[in-house]
Amino acid sequence: MKNFLFCLMLLAGFAAANTCTEAWFEINAYNYIYTKDHAHLDSAYYNDESTEKYIYNKEHLDYLITKEGGEIHTINFYWNSDESVLSKKGTEYFGIIKYSEDTLFITLTNYHDGVVHEQQTAKITNKTLDAQYPDGPNGEIAFEKIYFQNDSLVKSITYNYGTDSAEVHKTIIVSDEQDDFKCKEYGEKEIKNFSLEYIKNDNGYAIKRHNEKYSREYFMIYPTGTTAIHKRRAPVKISPKARYFDLLGRYKFTK
């Protein structure tokens, strides 16, 4: 739900989120993408069971540290270079980013032991996200679109995209009429409803997304003039369920 050698040229200044729906779009669209105009993901927590910490090197996502139970894993990311930078050990991600006016194009390729496993693409503007990624064991593709409709945010996912069995699932995120820092996410079919709360802080903001069974909290930070360069951690063995990571900062367990 997701730090490249950026040209850094979207807007002239911070496009800080002012409402819960704007913040939720920014988390989904920009996620771990480092630009001078938008916050980027610092960390995420799920049901007090797992955590994710995002480490940046200047203008890139350098690596991701995940902790679940007693297991800690590191996943390395490489941007706008060539495949020769890969260690060819374990799971790694290689990304390319391009700009065309106010639109950002991203291609993210997942390698395992140096072999291409899957590829994802995304197109991002200040108000829309279009993403395409593998979703299933037999080459199925999902197409995801997120966009504003009046004051609400709509997320549409087409499963089995491009086939006769394509199926569309939609959720809509609606602002609280009394409080711009709160919103509700309404789903259809088996998709459950969620409450979201937008919380500003000195360095950025957080969003809490929860229902009676699920709780996840995201922390976003705004870029500063300089970012400390962190030492790269060596690749470690990744458990199979942690190998599939998509552009929106989500692990995929469908494989």
Coordinates of C-alpha atoms in Angstrom, one line a residue:
M1 CA 0.0 0.0 0.0
K2 CA 5.0 2.1 -1.7
N3 CA 12.6 6.1 -2.6
F4 CA 14.2 6.3 -5.9
L5 CA 16.9 8.4 -7.5
F6 CA 14.3 11.1 -8.0
C7 CA 14.3 14.1 -10.2
L8 CA 12.2 15.6 -7.3
M9 CA 10.0 17.8 -9.4
L10 CA 6.3 17.1 -8.7
L11 CA 5.3 20.4 -7.0
A12 CA 7.0 23.5 -5.8
G13 CA 6.4 22.7 -2.1
F14 CA 4.9 20.3 0.4
A15 CA 1.5 19.0 -0.6
A16 CA 0.7 18.2 3.0
A17 CA -2.4 16.2 3.6
N18 CA -5.2 18.2 5.2
T19 CA -7.9 15.6 5.7
C20 CA -8.1 11.9 6.5
T21 CA -9.0 11.0 2.9
E22 CA -6.0 13.0 1.6
A23 CA -3.6 11.3 4.0
W24 CA -5.0 7.8 3.2
F25 CA -4.4 8.5 -0.5
E26 CA -0.9 9.7 0.2
I27 CA -0.1 6.5 2.1
N28 CA -1.5 4.3 -0.6
A29 CA 0.0 6.2 -3.6
Y30 CA 3.4 7.5 -2.4
N31 CA 3.9 5.1 0.5
Y32 CA 7.7 4.5 0.5
I33 CA 8.4 6.8 -2.5
Y34 CA 10.7 9.6 -1.4
T35 CA 9.9 13.0 -3.0
K36 CA 10.3 16.5 -1.7
D37 CA 6.6 17.2 -2.0
H38 CA 5.0 14.2 -0.1
A39 CA 5.5 12.4 3.1
H40 CA 7.0 8.9 2.9
L41 CA 6.5 5.8 5.0
D42 CA 8.6 5.4 8.1
S43 CA 7.1 2.4 9.8
A44 CA 3.9 0.3 10.1
Y45 CA 2.5 -1.8 12.9
Y46 CA -0.1 -4.6 12.6
N47 CA -2.2 -5.9 15.5
D48 CA 0.8 -5.7 17.9
E49 CA 2.1 -8.8 16.0
S50 CA 4.3 -7.4 13.3
T51 CA 6.3 -4.3 12.5
E52 CA 7.9 -2.8 9.3
K53 CA 10.7 -0.2 9.4
Y54 CA 11.7 1.6 6.2
I55 CA 15.3 2.8 5.9
Y56 CA 16.2 5.4 3.4
N57 CA 19.6 6.3 1.8
K58 CA 19.4 9.9 0.6
E59 CA 16.5 9.8 -1.9
H60 CA 15.9 6.0 -2.0
L61 CA 14.3 3.3 0.0
D62 CA 17.4 1.4 0.9
Y63 CA 16.0 -1.6 2.8
L64 CA 13.0 -2.8 4.7
I65 CA 13.2 -4.5 8.1
T66 CA 10.3 -6.7 9.1
K67 CA 9.7 -8.3 12.5
E68 CA 7.0 -10.9 13.1
G69 CA 7.1 -12.9 16.3
G70 CA 10.7 -13.6 16.9
E71 CA 11.8 -13.4 13.3
I72 CA 13.5 -10.4 11.8
H73 CA 14.1 -10.1 8.1
T74 CA 15.7 -7.5 5.8
I75 CA 14.8 -6.9 2.2
N76 CA 17.1 -4.8 0.0
F77 CA 15.9 -2.3 -2.7
Y78 CA 17.9 -1.0 -5.6
W79 CA 16.8 1.9 -7.9
N80 CA 17.5 3.4 -11.3
S81 CA 20.7 1.4 -11.9
D82 CA 21.0 -2.0 -13.6
E83 CA 20.7 -5.5 -12.5
S84 CA 24.4 -5.9 -11.9
V85 CA 23.9 -4.3 -8.5
L86 CA 21.9 -7.3 -7.3
S87 CA 23.6 -9.7 -4.9
K88 CA 21.6 -12.5 -6.4
K89 CA 21.0 -13.9 -2.9
G90 CA 17.5 -14.3 -1.5
T91 CA 14.8 -11.8 -2.2
E92 CA 15.7 -8.4 -3.7
Y93 CA 13.8 -5.6 -5.4
F94 CA 14.9 -3.6 -8.4
G95 CA 13.0 -0.4 -9.2
I96 CA 12.9 2.1 -12.1
I97 CA 11.2 5.5 -11.8
K98 CA 10.4 8.0 -14.6
Y99 CA 8.6 11.3 -14.7
S100 CA 6.5 12.8 -17.4
E101 CA 5.3 16.3 -16.4
D102 CA 3.3 15.7 -13.2
T103 CA 3.0 11.9 -13.5
L104 CA 5.3 9.4 -11.9
F105 CA 5.8 5.9 -13.5
I106 CA 7.3 3.1 -11.4
T107 CA 8.3 -0.4 -12.3
L108 CA 9.3 -2.8 -9.5
T109 CA 10.8 -6.2 -10.2
N110 CA 11.1 -8.9 -7.6
Y111 CA 14.2 -11.2 -7.9
H112 CA 14.8 -14.4 -5.9
D113 CA 18.4 -15.7 -6.0
G114 CA 19.0 -13.5 -9.1
V115 CA 16.0 -14.8 -11.0
V116 CA 13.0 -12.6 -11.9
H117 CA 10.0 -13.7 -9.9
E118 CA 7.4 -11.1 -10.7
Q119 CA 6.9 -7.5 -11.8
Q120 CA 4.6 -4.6 -10.8
T121 CA 3.9 -1.3 -12.3
A122 CA 2.3 1.9 -11.1
K123 CA 1.3 5.4 -12.4
I124 CA 0.9 8.1 -9.9
T125 CA -0.4 11.7 -10.0
N126 CA -1.4 14.0 -7.2
K127 CA -5.0 12.7 -7.3
T128 CA -4.9 9.2 -8.8
L129 CA -3.0 5.9 -8.6
D130 CA -3.1 3.1 -11.2
A131 CA -1.2 -0.1 -10.3
Q132 CA -1.0 -3.5 -11.9
Y133 CA 0.5 -6.5 -10.0
P134 CA 0.5 -10.3 -10.0
D135 CA -2.3 -11.8 -7.9
G136 CA -2.5 -15.6 -8.0
P137 CA -0.5 -18.8 -8.7
N138 CA -1.3 -19.0 -12.4
G139 CA -0.2 -15.6 -13.7
E140 CA -3.4 -13.8 -12.7
I141 CA -3.2 -10.0 -12.7
A142 CA -4.9 -7.5 -10.5
F143 CA -5.5 -3.8 -11.6
E144 CA -5.9 -1.3 -8.8
K145 CA -7.2 2.3 -9.2
I146 CA -7.5 4.8 -6.5
Y147 CA -9.0 8.2 -7.1
F148 CA -11.0 11.1 -5.6
Q149 CA -14.7 11.4 -6.2
N150 CA -15.9 14.7 -4.7
D151 CA -14.7 14.6 -1.1
S152 CA -14.5 10.8 -1.0
L153 CA -11.7 8.4 -2.0
V154 CA -12.5 5.4 -4.1
K155 CA -10.4 2.2 -4.4
S156 CA -11.3 -0.2 -7.2
I157 CA -9.5 -3.5 -7.7
T158 CA -10.1 -5.7 -10.8
Y159 CA -9.1 -9.3 -10.2
N160 CA -8.3 -11.6 -13.1
Y161 CA -7.8 -8.3 -15.0
G162 CA -8.0 -8.7 -18.8
T163 CA -9.9 -12.0 -18.7
D164 CA -13.5 -13.0 -19.2
S165 CA -13.7 -13.8 -15.4
A166 CA -12.6 -10.3 -14.3
E167 CA -14.3 -9.3 -11.0
V168 CA -14.3 -5.7 -9.6
H169 CA -14.3 -5.0 -5.9
K170 CA -14.7 -1.4 -4.6
T171 CA -14.2 0.4 -1.4
I172 CA -15.1 4.0 -0.6
I173 CA -13.5 6.1 2.1
V174 CA -15.8 8.9 3.3
S175 CA -14.8 11.9 5.5
D176 CA -16.5 12.3 8.8
E177 CA -18.9 15.3 8.5
Q178 CA -17.9 16.6 11.9
D179 CA -14.1 15.9 11.8
D180 CA -11.8 16.1 8.8
F181 CA -9.3 14.0 10.6
K182 CA -11.5 11.0 10.7
C183 CA -13.0 8.9 7.9
K184 CA -14.8 5.6 7.3
E185 CA -14.0 2.9 4.8
Y186 CA -17.0 1.0 3.4
G187 CA -16.5 -2.2 1.4
E188 CA -18.7 -4.5 -0.5
K189 CA -19.1 -8.3 -0.6
E190 CA -16.7 -9.8 1.9
I191 CA -14.7 -6.6 2.4
K192 CA -15.1 -5.4 5.9
N193 CA -15.6 -1.8 7.0
F194 CA -12.9 0.2 8.8
S195 CA -12.5 3.4 10.8
L196 CA -9.5 5.6 10.0
E197 CA -8.0 8.4 12.1
Y198 CA -5.5 11.0 10.8
I199 CA -3.0 12.2 13.5
K200 CA -0.5 15.0 12.8
N201 CA 2.8 15.2 14.6
D202 CA 6.0 17.3 14.4
N203 CA 7.6 15.2 11.7
G204 CA 4.6 14.1 9.6
Y205 CA 1.6 12.2 10.6
A206 CA 0.1 8.8 11.5
I207 CA -3.0 7.0 10.4
K208 CA -4.8 4.3 12.4
R209 CA -7.0 1.9 10.5
H210 CA -9.0 -0.6 12.4
N211 CA -12.2 -2.5 13.0
E212 CA -13.2 -5.0 15.6
K213 CA -10.6 -7.6 14.6
Y214 CA -7.9 -5.7 12.6
S215 CA -5.7 -2.8 13.7
R216 CA -2.9 -1.3 11.6
E217 CA -1.0 2.0 12.2
Y218 CA 1.2 3.8 9.6
F219 CA 3.7 6.5 10.4
M220 CA 4.6 8.9 7.6
I221 CA 7.4 11.5 7.7
Y222 CA 8.2 14.6 5.6
P223 CA 11.6 14.7 4.0
T224 CA 14.3 16.9 5.5
G225 CA 17.2 18.8 3.9
T226 CA 19.5 15.9 4.6
T227 CA 18.9 12.2 5.3
A228 CA 21.5 10.1 7.1
I229 CA 23.1 7.4 5.0
H230 CA 22.5 4.1 6.7
K231 CA 24.8 1.1 6.3
R232 CA 23.3 -1.6 4.1
R233 CA 22.5 -4.8 5.8
A234 CA 23.5 -8.0 4.2
P235 CA 20.7 -10.0 2.6
V236 CA 19.2 -12.6 4.9
K237 CA 17.0 -15.7 4.2
I238 CA 13.4 -14.6 3.8
S239 CA 10.6 -16.9 4.8
P240 CA 8.3 -17.8 1.9
K241 CA 5.4 -15.8 3.2
A242 CA 7.5 -12.6 3.4
R243 CA 8.8 -12.8 -0.2
Y244 CA 5.9 -11.1 -1.9
F245 CA 5.8 -7.3 -1.4
D246 CA 3.9 -5.0 -3.5
L247 CA 4.1 -1.3 -4.5
L248 CA 1.5 -0.4 -1.9
G249 CA 3.6 -1.7 1.0
R250 CA 1.6 -4.9 1.5
Y251 CA 2.9 -8.5 1.8
K252 CA 1.1 -10.9 -0.5
F253 CA 0.3 -14.4 0.8
T254 CA -1.4 -15.7 -2.3
K255 CA 1.5 -17.6 -3.7

